[in-house]
């Protein structure tokens, strides 16, 4: 329920109403605006009706929140959320390119790959240290050693870094090394993990589950948000459909839809979403055109030697060309490439 107070309502009036909301065990929200105070009440709205808040002399109107996801919806916050990622920002016109290899493989590999993405304009580096692989026989990541290598490469090139978290027990360990936690497709509905990262203030890159609906994705974001962590970036990374011509079907409808229904920034990962190198640049342009706030791209200094996802990683020449080609699209969308931390 959204409760809009009259222009003359004071903070004391707001506190009085919030106490009433709390008294029936609903979650109260206080959202002071420039012109008037807006309050929220989350939970079973039938309980709230018994309070007859609409009759309070300082209440202008009361309206239900229609979507199942509440705090991440535009119904409750009409302006875009900006997420601070290291020293860089995403959202509100600041366009973030996160790039890097699928996994940290060695000191030389992560240094070279971080150098190349920095040199050609990425504002953040990504690489996995804990890799959730389909087969137990595939490379599983360098774990803490990988995190150390990623952090030191990111520091050397002054970029914020993101890496995937797969276990609630890793929250403390990973927060020593990374600037953002990635929740991968396979863990989008790992509710304990969502709650655990929700109890931190570390920015979260929440990737869409490969078979998740948009409502399920936004409810996953709601799990994180409702624990108190509002620094969430949504990532569309393709879904499974009947189409076999490419890795996944990049659902760009989702970008426009989520931008319309939620205030959270949305980025697109065409490297997993399409998975075919020549399609990464055109689909990135399309993502920018339909409102994405950023891109996540796999890039590797020597893709042939990559232990994971080498077939879709851009090499240095390809990444340089990719950046050159997307810049006019970012500009045409009225956005600017988010600044690198050192500039
Ligand atoms: C990745 O970003 O390397 C990754 C494993 O992505 P996803 O969870 O989307 O498959
Ligand atoms: Mn990958």
mmCIF file with all atom_site columns, N, CA, C and O in Angstrom, residues 268-319:
data_model
loop_
_atom_site.group_PDB
_atom_site.id
_atom_site.type_symbol
_atom_site.label_atom_id
_atom_site.label_alt_id
_atom_site.label_comp_id
_atom_site.label_asym_id
_atom_site.label_entity_id
_atom_site.label_seq_id
_atom_site.pdbx_PDB_ins_code
_atom_site.Cartn_x
_atom_site.Cartn_y
_atom_site.Cartn_z
_atom_site.occupancy
_atom_site.B_iso_or_equiv
_atom_site.pdbx_formal_charge
_atom_site.auth_seq_id
_atom_site.auth_comp_id
_atom_site.auth_asym_id
_atom_site.auth_atom_id
_atom_site.pdbx_PDB_model_num
ATOM 1   N N  . UNK A 1 268 ? 22.861 -5.797  -19.813 1.00 0.00 ? 268 UNK A N  1
ATOM 2   C CA . UNK A 1 268 ? 22.652 -6.941  -20.716 1.00 0.00 ? 268 UNK A CA 1
ATOM 3   C C  . UNK A 1 268 ? 23.977 -7.661  -20.929 1.00 0.00 ? 268 UNK A C  1
ATOM 4   O O  . UNK A 1 268 ? 25.019 -7.023  -21.114 1.00 0.00 ? 268 UNK A O  1
ATOM 5   N N  . UNK A 1 269 ? 23.911 -8.989  -20.902 1.00 0.00 ? 269 UNK A N  1
ATOM 6   C CA . UNK A 1 269 ? 25.090 -9.830  -21.129 1.00 0.00 ? 269 UNK A CA 1
ATOM 7   C C  . UNK A 1 269 ? 24.886 -10.618 -22.427 1.00 0.00 ? 269 UNK A C  1
ATOM 8   O O  . UNK A 1 269 ? 24.332 -11.718 -22.402 1.00 0.00 ? 269 UNK A O  1
ATOM 9   N N  . UNK A 1 270 ? 25.328 -10.048 -23.561 1.00 0.00 ? 270 UNK A N  1
ATOM 10  C CA . UNK A 1 270 ? 25.139 -10.782 -24.816 1.00 0.00 ? 270 UNK A CA 1
ATOM 11  C C  . UNK A 1 270 ? 26.135 -11.928 -24.976 1.00 0.00 ? 270 UNK A C  1
ATOM 12  O O  . UNK A 1 270 ? 25.923 -12.817 -25.802 1.00 0.00 ? 270 UNK A O  1
ATOM 13  N N  . UNK A 1 271 ? 27.216 -11.927 -24.193 1.00 0.00 ? 271 UNK A N  1
ATOM 14  C CA . UNK A 1 271 ? 28.203 -13.003 -24.320 1.00 0.00 ? 271 UNK A CA 1
ATOM 15  C C  . UNK A 1 271 ? 27.575 -14.348 -23.964 1.00 0.00 ? 271 UNK A C  1
ATOM 16  O O  . UNK A 1 271 ? 27.831 -15.356 -24.625 1.00 0.00 ? 271 UNK A O  1
ATOM 17  N N  . UNK A 1 272 ? 26.741 -14.375 -22.899 1.00 0.00 ? 272 UNK A N  1
ATOM 18  C CA . UNK A 1 272 ? 26.010 -15.604 -22.579 1.00 0.00 ? 272 UNK A CA 1
ATOM 19  C C  . UNK A 1 272 ? 24.644 -15.614 -23.252 1.00 0.00 ? 272 UNK A C  1
ATOM 20  O O  . UNK A 1 272 ? 24.129 -16.666 -23.589 1.00 0.00 ? 272 UNK A O  1
ATOM 21  N N  . UNK A 1 273 ? 24.084 -14.426 -23.455 1.00 0.00 ? 273 UNK A N  1
ATOM 22  C CA . UNK A 1 273 ? 22.727 -14.317 -23.993 1.00 0.00 ? 273 UNK A CA 1
ATOM 23  C C  . UNK A 1 273 ? 22.609 -14.742 -25.446 1.00 0.00 ? 273 UNK A C  1
ATOM 24  O O  . UNK A 1 273 ? 21.551 -15.207 -25.884 1.00 0.00 ? 273 UNK A O  1
ATOM 25  N N  . UNK A 1 274 ? 23.686 -14.570 -26.187 1.00 0.00 ? 274 UNK A N  1
ATOM 26  C CA . UNK A 1 274 ? 23.699 -14.998 -27.590 1.00 0.00 ? 274 UNK A CA 1
ATOM 27  C C  . UNK A 1 274 ? 24.797 -16.046 -27.766 1.00 0.00 ? 274 UNK A C  1
ATOM 28  O O  . UNK A 1 274 ? 24.554 -17.123 -28.325 1.00 0.00 ? 274 UNK A O  1
ATOM 29  N N  . UNK A 1 275 ? 25.969 -15.698 -27.285 1.00 0.00 ? 275 UNK A N  1
ATOM 30  C CA . UNK A 1 275 ? 27.057 -16.671 -27.265 1.00 0.00 ? 275 UNK A CA 1
ATOM 31  C C  . UNK A 1 275 ? 27.745 -16.896 -28.593 1.00 0.00 ? 275 UNK A C  1
ATOM 32  O O  . UNK A 1 275 ? 28.544 -17.824 -28.725 1.00 0.00 ? 275 UNK A O  1
ATOM 33  N N  . UNK A 1 276 ? 27.438 -16.066 -29.575 1.00 0.00 ? 276 UNK A N  1
ATOM 34  C CA . UNK A 1 276 ? 28.092 -16.195 -30.881 1.00 0.00 ? 276 UNK A CA 1
ATOM 35  C C  . UNK A 1 276 ? 28.792 -14.861 -31.142 1.00 0.00 ? 276 UNK A C  1
ATOM 36  O O  . UNK A 1 276 ? 28.141 -13.808 -31.185 1.00 0.00 ? 276 UNK A O  1
ATOM 37  N N  . UNK A 1 277 ? 30.114 -14.933 -31.305 1.00 0.00 ? 277 UNK A N  1
ATOM 38  C CA . UNK A 1 277 ? 30.917 -13.704 -31.347 1.00 0.00 ? 277 UNK A CA 1
ATOM 39  C C  . UNK A 1 277 ? 30.415 -12.611 -32.291 1.00 0.00 ? 277 UNK A C  1
ATOM 40  O O  . UNK A 1 277 ? 30.276 -11.468 -31.874 1.00 0.00 ? 277 UNK A O  1
ATOM 41  N N  . UNK A 1 278 ? 30.144 -12.932 -33.567 1.00 0.00 ? 278 UNK A N  1
ATOM 42  C CA . UNK A 1 278 ? 29.744 -11.830 -34.464 1.00 0.00 ? 278 UNK A CA 1
ATOM 43  C C  . UNK A 1 278 ? 28.418 -11.180 -34.076 1.00 0.00 ? 278 UNK A C  1
ATOM 44  O O  . UNK A 1 278 ? 28.085 -10.113 -34.584 1.00 0.00 ? 278 UNK A O  1
ATOM 45  N N  . UNK A 1 279 ? 27.662 -11.818 -33.185 1.00 0.00 ? 279 UNK A N  1
ATOM 46  C CA . UNK A 1 279 ? 26.363 -11.250 -32.794 1.00 0.00 ? 279 UNK A CA 1
ATOM 47  C C  . UNK A 1 279 ? 26.460 -10.372 -31.538 1.00 0.00 ? 279 UNK A C  1
ATOM 48  O O  . UNK A 1 279 ? 25.490 -9.723  -31.157 1.00 0.00 ? 279 UNK A O  1
ATOM 49  N N  . UNK A 1 280 ? 27.628 -10.382 -30.906 1.00 0.00 ? 280 UNK A N  1
ATOM 50  C CA . UNK A 1 280 ? 27.740 -9.653  -29.633 1.00 0.00 ? 280 UNK A CA 1
ATOM 51  C C  . UNK A 1 280 ? 27.611 -8.138  -29.840 1.00 0.00 ? 280 UNK A C  1
ATOM 52  O O  . UNK A 1 280 ? 26.873 -7.467  -29.111 1.00 0.00 ? 280 UNK A O  1
ATOM 53  N N  . UNK A 1 281 ? 28.271 -7.608  -30.865 1.00 0.00 ? 281 UNK A N  1
ATOM 54  C CA . UNK A 1 281 ? 28.188 -6.160  -31.095 1.00 0.00 ? 281 UNK A CA 1
ATOM 55  C C  . UNK A 1 281 ? 26.782 -5.734  -31.520 1.00 0.00 ? 281 UNK A C  1
ATOM 56  O O  . UNK A 1 281 ? 26.209 -4.825  -30.905 1.00 0.00 ? 281 UNK A O  1
ATOM 57  N N  . UNK A 1 282 ? 26.172 -6.377  -32.539 1.00 0.00 ? 282 UNK A N  1
ATOM 58  C CA . UNK A 1 282 ? 24.813 -5.919  -32.899 1.00 0.00 ? 282 UNK A CA 1
ATOM 59  C C  . UNK A 1 282 ? 23.808 -6.047  -31.763 1.00 0.00 ? 282 UNK A C  1
ATOM 60  O O  . UNK A 1 282 ? 22.968 -5.156  -31.570 1.00 0.00 ? 282 UNK A O  1
ATOM 61  N N  . UNK A 1 283 ? 23.894 -7.122  -30.975 1.00 0.00 ? 283 UNK A N  1
ATOM 62  C CA . UNK A 1 283 ? 22.915 -7.265  -29.889 1.00 0.00 ? 283 UNK A CA 1
ATOM 63  C C  . UNK A 1 283 ? 23.195 -6.274  -28.758 1.00 0.00 ? 283 UNK A C  1
ATOM 64  O O  . UNK A 1 283 ? 22.276 -5.853  -28.045 1.00 0.00 ? 283 UNK A O  1
ATOM 65  N N  . UNK A 1 284 ? 24.462 -5.870  -28.629 1.00 0.00 ? 284 UNK A N  1
ATOM 66  C CA . UNK A 1 284 ? 24.783 -4.831  -27.640 1.00 0.00 ? 284 UNK A CA 1
ATOM 67  C C  . UNK A 1 284 ? 24.179 -3.504  -28.072 1.00 0.00 ? 284 UNK A C  1
ATOM 68  O O  . UNK A 1 284 ? 23.645 -2.747  -27.248 1.00 0.00 ? 284 UNK A O  1
ATOM 69  N N  . UNK A 1 285 ? 24.266 -3.213  -29.363 1.00 0.00 ? 285 UNK A N  1
ATOM 70  C CA . UNK A 1 285 ? 23.664 -1.972  -29.871 1.00 0.00 ? 285 UNK A CA 1
ATOM 71  C C  . UNK A 1 285 ? 22.156 -1.987  -29.624 1.00 0.00 ? 285 UNK A C  1
ATOM 72  O O  . UNK A 1 285 ? 21.554 -0.983  -29.230 1.00 0.00 ? 285 UNK A O  1
ATOM 73  N N  . UNK A 1 286 ? 21.547 -3.147  -29.883 1.00 0.00 ? 286 UNK A N  1
ATOM 74  C CA . UNK A 1 286 ? 20.097 -3.267  -29.668 1.00 0.00 ? 286 UNK A CA 1
ATOM 75  C C  . UNK A 1 286 ? 19.768 -3.078  -28.186 1.00 0.00 ? 286 UNK A C  1
ATOM 76  O O  . UNK A 1 286 ? 18.777 -2.431  -27.838 1.00 0.00 ? 286 UNK A O  1
ATOM 77  N N  . UNK A 1 287 ? 20.615 -3.628  -27.327 1.00 0.00 ? 287 UNK A N  1
ATOM 78  C CA . UNK A 1 287 ? 20.388 -3.502  -25.873 1.00 0.00 ? 287 UNK A CA 1
ATOM 79  C C  . UNK A 1 287 ? 20.438 -2.033  -25.455 1.00 0.00 ? 287 UNK A C  1
ATOM 80  O O  . UNK A 1 287 ? 19.617 -1.568  -24.659 1.00 0.00 ? 287 UNK A O  1
ATOM 81  N N  . UNK A 1 288 ? 21.395 -1.303  -26.015 1.00 0.00 ? 288 UNK A N  1
ATOM 82  C CA . UNK A 1 288 ? 21.509 0.126   -25.684 1.00 0.00 ? 288 UNK A CA 1
ATOM 83  C C  . UNK A 1 288 ? 20.250 0.852   -26.164 1.00 0.00 ? 288 UNK A C  1
ATOM 84  O O  . UNK A 1 288 ? 19.655 1.658   -25.448 1.00 0.00 ? 288 UNK A O  1
ATOM 85  N N  . UNK A 1 289 ? 19.825 0.508   -27.386 1.00 0.00 ? 289 UNK A N  1
ATOM 86  C CA . UNK A 1 289 ? 18.664 1.193   -27.973 1.00 0.00 ? 289 UNK A CA 1
ATOM 87  C C  . UNK A 1 289 ? 17.398 0.959   -27.172 1.00 0.00 ? 289 UNK A C  1
ATOM 88  O O  . UNK A 1 289 ? 16.535 1.828   -27.115 1.00 0.00 ? 289 UNK A O  1
ATOM 89  N N  . UNK A 1 290 ? 17.266 -0.208  -26.537 1.00 0.00 ? 290 UNK A N  1
ATOM 90  C CA . UNK A 1 290 ? 16.009 -0.459  -25.806 1.00 0.00 ? 290 UNK A CA 1
ATOM 91  C C  . UNK A 1 290 ? 16.111 -0.078  -24.333 1.00 0.00 ? 290 UNK A C  1
ATOM 92  O O  . UNK A 1 290 ? 15.209 -0.398  -23.568 1.00 0.00 ? 290 UNK A O  1
ATOM 93  N N  . UNK A 1 291 ? 17.186 0.605   -23.958 1.00 0.00 ? 291 UNK A N  1
ATOM 94  C CA . UNK A 1 291 ? 17.188 1.215   -22.618 1.00 0.00 ? 291 UNK A CA 1
ATOM 95  C C  . UNK A 1 291 ? 18.148 0.634   -21.605 1.00 0.00 ? 291 UNK A C  1
ATOM 96  O O  . UNK A 1 291 ? 18.108 1.025   -20.430 1.00 0.00 ? 291 UNK A O  1
ATOM 97  N N  . UNK A 1 292 ? 19.027 -0.300  -22.019 1.00 0.00 ? 292 UNK A N  1
ATOM 98  C CA . UNK A 1 292 ? 19.956 -0.877  -21.036 1.00 0.00 ? 292 UNK A CA 1
ATOM 99  C C  . UNK A 1 292 ? 20.858 0.203   -20.441 1.00 0.00 ? 292 UNK A C  1
ATOM 100 O O  . UNK A 1 292 ? 21.206 1.183   -21.105 1.00 0.00 ? 292 UNK A O  1
ATOM 101 N N  . UNK A 1 293 ? 21.234 -0.011  -19.181 1.00 0.00 ? 293 UNK A N  1
ATOM 102 C CA . UNK A 1 293 ? 22.122 0.921   -18.481 1.00 0.00 ? 293 UNK A CA 1
ATOM 103 C C  . UNK A 1 293 ? 23.573 0.449   -18.515 1.00 0.00 ? 293 UNK A C  1
ATOM 104 O O  . UNK A 1 293 ? 24.442 1.097   -17.925 1.00 0.00 ? 293 UNK A O  1
ATOM 105 N N  . UNK A 1 294 ? 23.802 -0.675  -19.168 1.00 0.00 ? 294 UNK A N  1
ATOM 106 C CA . UNK A 1 294 ? 25.172 -1.169  -19.222 1.00 0.00 ? 294 UNK A CA 1
ATOM 107 C C  . UNK A 1 294 ? 25.229 -2.506  -19.923 1.00 0.00 ? 294 UNK A C  1
ATOM 108 O O  . UNK A 1 294 ? 24.203 -3.079  -20.314 1.00 0.00 ? 294 UNK A O  1
ATOM 109 N N  . UNK A 1 295 ? 26.456 -3.004  -20.078 1.00 0.00 ? 295 UNK A N  1
ATOM 110 C CA . UNK A 1 295 ? 26.692 -4.287  -20.756 1.00 0.00 ? 295 UNK A CA 1
ATOM 111 C C  . UNK A 1 295 ? 27.710 -5.084  -19.963 1.00 0.00 ? 295 UNK A C  1
ATOM 112 O O  . UNK A 1 295 ? 28.590 -4.499  -19.308 1.00 0.00 ? 295 UNK A O  1
ATOM 113 N N  . UNK A 1 296 ? 27.588 -6.400  -20.034 1.00 0.00 ? 296 UNK A N  1
ATOM 114 C CA . UNK A 1 296 ? 28.637 -7.246  -19.472 1.00 0.00 ? 296 UNK A CA 1
ATOM 115 C C  . UNK A 1 296 ? 29.159 -8.135  -20.600 1.00 0.00 ? 296 UNK A C  1
ATOM 116 O O  . UNK A 1 296 ? 28.385 -8.858  -21.243 1.00 0.00 ? 296 UNK A O  1
ATOM 117 N N  . UNK A 1 297 ? 30.465 -8.031  -20.832 1.00 0.00 ? 297 UNK A N  1
ATOM 118 C CA . UNK A 1 297 ? 31.064 -8.655  -22.013 1.00 0.00 ? 297 UNK A CA 1
ATOM 119 C C  . UNK A 1 297 ? 32.242 -9.527  -21.594 1.00 0.00 ? 297 UNK A C  1
ATOM 120 O O  . UNK A 1 297 ? 33.087 -9.095  -20.798 1.00 0.00 ? 297 UNK A O  1
ATOM 121 N N  . UNK A 1 298 ? 32.308 -10.729 -22.146 1.00 0.00 ? 298 UNK A N  1
ATOM 122 C CA . UNK A 1 298 ? 33.474 -11.563 -21.846 1.00 0.00 ? 298 UNK A CA 1
ATOM 123 C C  . UNK A 1 298 ? 34.607 -11.236 -22.822 1.00 0.00 ? 298 UNK A C  1
ATOM 124 O O  . UNK A 1 298 ? 34.420 -11.233 -24.051 1.00 0.00 ? 298 UNK A O  1
ATOM 125 N N  . UNK A 1 299 ? 35.766 -10.940 -22.245 1.00 0.00 ? 299 UNK A N  1
ATOM 126 C CA . UNK A 1 299 ? 36.946 -10.597 -23.040 1.00 0.00 ? 299 UNK A CA 1
ATOM 127 C C  . UNK A 1 299 ? 38.152 -11.275 -22.393 1.00 0.00 ? 299 UNK A C  1
ATOM 128 O O  . UNK A 1 299 ? 38.236 -11.359 -21.159 1.00 0.00 ? 299 UNK A O  1
ATOM 129 N N  . UNK A 1 300 ? 39.048 -11.748 -23.226 1.00 0.00 ? 300 UNK A N  1
ATOM 130 C CA . UNK A 1 300 ? 40.189 -12.545 -22.739 1.00 0.00 ? 300 UNK A CA 1
ATOM 131 C C  . UNK A 1 300 ? 41.378 -12.205 -23.620 1.00 0.00 ? 300 UNK A C  1
ATOM 132 O O  . UNK A 1 300 ? 41.219 -12.050 -24.837 1.00 0.00 ? 300 UNK A O  1
ATOM 133 N N  . UNK A 1 301 ? 42.581 -12.109 -23.016 1.00 0.00 ? 301 UNK A N  1
ATOM 134 C CA . UNK A 1 301 ? 43.733 -11.711 -23.844 1.00 0.00 ? 301 UNK A CA 1
ATOM 135 C C  . UNK A 1 301 ? 44.111 -12.798 -24.844 1.00 0.00 ? 301 UNK A C  1
ATOM 136 O O  . UNK A 1 301 ? 44.728 -12.503 -25.860 1.00 0.00 ? 301 UNK A O  1
ATOM 137 N N  . UNK A 1 302 ? 43.718 -14.044 -24.545 1.00 0.00 ? 302 UNK A N  1
ATOM 138 C CA . UNK A 1 302 ? 44.029 -15.135 -25.467 1.00 0.00 ? 302 UNK A CA 1
ATOM 139 C C  . UNK A 1 302 ? 42.904 -16.183 -25.414 1.00 0.00 ? 302 UNK A C  1
ATOM 140 O O  . UNK A 1 302 ? 43.041 -17.223 -24.770 1.00 0.00 ? 302 UNK A O  1
ATOM 141 N N  . UNK A 1 303 ? 41.777 -15.880 -26.084 1.00 0.00 ? 303 UNK A N  1
ATOM 142 C CA . UNK A 1 303 ? 40.594 -16.740 -25.939 1.00 0.00 ? 303 UNK A CA 1
ATOM 143 C C  . UNK A 1 303 ? 40.848 -18.214 -26.265 1.00 0.00 ? 303 UNK A C  1
ATOM 144 O O  . UNK A 1 303 ? 40.227 -19.093 -25.659 1.00 0.00 ? 303 UNK A O  1
ATOM 145 N N  . UNK A 1 304 ? 41.790 -18.483 -27.175 1.00 0.00 ? 304 UNK A N  1
ATOM 146 C CA . UNK A 1 304 ? 42.039 -19.887 -27.540 1.00 0.00 ? 304 UNK A CA 1
ATOM 147 C C  . UNK A 1 304 ? 42.512 -20.708 -26.350 1.00 0.00 ? 304 UNK A C  1
ATOM 148 O O  . UNK A 1 304 ? 42.296 -21.916 -26.289 1.00 0.00 ? 304 UNK A O  1
ATOM 149 N N  . UNK A 1 305 ? 43.161 -20.029 -25.408 1.00 0.00 ? 305 UNK A N  1
ATOM 150 C CA . UNK A 1 305 ? 43.699 -20.769 -24.261 1.00 0.00 ? 305 UNK A CA 1
ATOM 151 C C  . UNK A 1 305 ? 42.735 -20.772 -23.072 1.00 0.00 ? 305 UNK A C  1
ATOM 152 O O  . UNK A 1 305 ? 43.032 -21.354 -22.034 1.00 0.00 ? 305 UNK A O  1
ATOM 153 N N  . UNK A 1 306 ? 41.566 -20.127 -23.213 1.00 0.00 ? 306 UNK A N  1
ATOM 154 C CA . UNK A 1 306 ? 40.661 -19.968 -22.060 1.00 0.00 ? 306 UNK A CA 1
ATOM 155 C C  . UNK A 1 306 ? 40.148 -21.318 -21.574 1.00 0.00 ? 306 UNK A C  1
ATOM 156 O O  . UNK A 1 306 ? 39.856 -22.216 -22.373 1.00 0.00 ? 306 UNK A O  1
ATOM 157 N N  . UNK A 1 307 ? 40.019 -21.443 -20.257 1.00 0.00 ? 307 UNK A N  1
ATOM 158 C CA . UNK A 1 307 ? 39.526 -22.698 -19.680 1.00 0.00 ? 307 UNK A CA 1
ATOM 159 C C  . UNK A 1 307 ? 37.997 -22.771 -19.696 1.00 0.00 ? 307 UNK A C  1
ATOM 160 O O  . UNK A 1 307 ? 37.424 -23.837 -19.547 1.00 0.00 ? 307 UNK A O  1
ATOM 161 N N  . UNK A 1 308 ? 37.342 -21.612 -19.806 1.00 0.00 ? 308 UNK A N  1
ATOM 162 C CA . UNK A 1 308 ? 35.876 -21.589 -19.889 1.00 0.00 ? 308 UNK A CA 1
ATOM 163 C C  . UNK A 1 308 ? 35.452 -20.501 -20.878 1.00 0.00 ? 308 UNK A C  1
ATOM 164 O O  . UNK A 1 308 ? 36.049 -19.423 -20.914 1.00 0.00 ? 308 UNK A O  1
ATOM 165 N N  . UNK A 1 309 ? 34.405 -20.774 -21.630 1.00 0.00 ? 309 UNK A N  1
ATOM 166 C CA . UNK A 1 309 ? 33.769 -19.777 -22.510 1.00 0.00 ? 309 UNK A CA 1
ATOM 167 C C  . UNK A 1 309 ? 34.725 -19.052 -23.474 1.00 0.00 ? 309 UNK A C  1
ATOM 168 O O  . UNK A 1 309 ? 34.440 -17.909 -23.874 1.00 0.00 ? 309 UNK A O  1
ATOM 169 N N  . UNK A 1 310 ? 35.825 -19.703 -23.872 1.00 0.00 ? 310 UNK A N  1
ATOM 170 C CA . UNK A 1 310 ? 36.771 -19.064 -24.789 1.00 0.00 ? 310 UNK A CA 1
ATOM 171 C C  . UNK A 1 310 ? 36.161 -18.777 -26.156 1.00 0.00 ? 310 UNK A C  1
ATOM 172 O O  . UNK A 1 310 ? 36.491 -17.770 -26.794 1.00 0.00 ? 310 UNK A O  1
ATOM 173 N N  . UNK A 1 311 ? 35.222 -19.622 -26.563 1.00 0.00 ? 311 UNK A N  1
ATOM 174 C CA . UNK A 1 311 ? 34.640 -19.461 -27.905 1.00 0.00 ? 311 UNK A CA 1
ATOM 175 C C  . UNK A 1 311 ? 33.837 -18.175 -28.046 1.00 0.00 ? 311 UNK A C  1
ATOM 176 O O  . UNK A 1 311 ? 33.606 -17.689 -29.140 1.00 0.00 ? 311 UNK A O  1
ATOM 177 N N  . UNK A 1 312 ? 33.378 -17.614 -26.913 1.00 0.00 ? 312 UNK A N  1
ATOM 178 C CA . UNK A 1 312 ? 32.605 -16.368 -27.029 1.00 0.00 ? 312 UNK A CA 1
ATOM 179 C C  . UNK A 1 312 ? 33.331 -15.149 -26.478 1.00 0.00 ? 312 UNK A C  1
ATOM 180 O O  . UNK A 1 312 ? 32.790 -14.044 -26.488 1.00 0.00 ? 312 UNK A O  1
ATOM 181 N N  . UNK A 1 313 ? 34.556 -15.331 -25.986 1.00 0.00 ? 313 UNK A N  1
ATOM 182 C CA . UNK A 1 313 ? 35.288 -14.184 -25.431 1.00 0.00 ? 313 UNK A CA 1
ATOM 183 C C  . UNK A 1 313 ? 35.917 -13.363 -26.560 1.00 0.00 ? 313 UNK A C  1
ATOM 184 O O  . UNK A 1 313 ? 36.494 -13.919 -27.498 1.00 0.00 ? 313 UNK A O  1
ATOM 185 N N  . UNK A 1 314 ? 35.801 -12.042 -26.447 1.00 0.00 ? 314 UNK A N  1
ATOM 186 C CA . UNK A 1 314 ? 36.432 -11.172 -27.440 1.00 0.00 ? 314 UNK A CA 1
ATOM 187 C C  . UNK A 1 314 ? 37.919 -11.049 -27.110 1.00 0.00 ? 314 UNK A C  1
ATOM 188 O O  . UNK A 1 314 ? 38.302 -10.954 -25.940 1.00 0.00 ? 314 UNK A O  1
ATOM 189 N N  . UNK A 1 315 ? 38.762 -11.048 -28.150 1.00 0.00 ? 315 UNK A N  1
ATOM 190 C CA . UNK A 1 315 ? 40.189 -10.799 -27.896 1.00 0.00 ? 315 UNK A CA 1
ATOM 191 C C  . UNK A 1 315 ? 40.415 -9.287  -27.931 1.00 0.00 ? 315 UNK A C  1
ATOM 192 O O  . UNK A 1 315 ? 39.464 -8.499  -28.090 1.00 0.00 ? 315 UNK A O  1
ATOM 193 N N  . UNK A 1 316 ? 41.669 -8.858  -27.800 1.00 0.00 ? 316 UNK A N  1
ATOM 194 C CA . UNK A 1 316 ? 41.925 -7.430  -27.654 1.00 0.00 ? 316 UNK A CA 1
ATOM 195 C C  . UNK A 1 316 ? 41.429 -6.622  -28.855 1.00 0.00 ? 316 UNK A C  1
ATOM 196 O O  . UNK A 1 316 ? 40.764 -5.596  -28.700 1.00 0.00 ? 316 UNK A O  1
ATOM 197 N N  . UNK A 1 317 ? 41.758 -7.095  -30.063 1.00 0.00 ? 317 UNK A N  1
ATOM 198 C CA . UNK A 1 317 ? 41.338 -6.352  -31.268 1.00 0.00 ? 317 UNK A CA 1
ATOM 199 C C  . UNK A 1 317 ? 39.818 -6.294  -31.353 1.00 0.00 ? 317 UNK A C  1
ATOM 200 O O  . UNK A 1 317 ? 39.233 -5.250  -31.664 1.00 0.00 ? 317 UNK A O  1
ATOM 201 N N  . UNK A 1 318 ? 39.182 -7.422  -31.053 1.00 0.00 ? 318 UNK A N  1
ATOM 202 C CA . UNK A 1 318 ? 37.712 -7.468  -31.142 1.00 0.00 ? 318 UNK A CA 1
ATOM 203 C C  . UNK A 1 318 ? 37.082 -6.565  -30.079 1.00 0.00 ? 318 UNK A C  1
ATOM 204 O O  . UNK A 1 318 ? 36.080 -5.888  -30.345 1.00 0.00 ? 318 UNK A O  1
ATOM 205 N N  . UNK A 1 319 ? 37.671 -6.543  -28.885 1.00 0.00 ? 319 UNK A N  1
ATOM 206 C CA . UNK A 1 319 ? 37.098 -5.711  -27.824 1.00 0.00 ? 319 UNK A CA 1
ATOM 207 C C  . UNK A 1 319 ? 37.266 -4.223  -28.148 1.00 0.00 ? 319 UNK A C  1
ATOM 208 O O  . UNK A 1 319 ? 36.353 -3.423  -27.932 1.00 0.00 ? 319 UNK A O  1
#
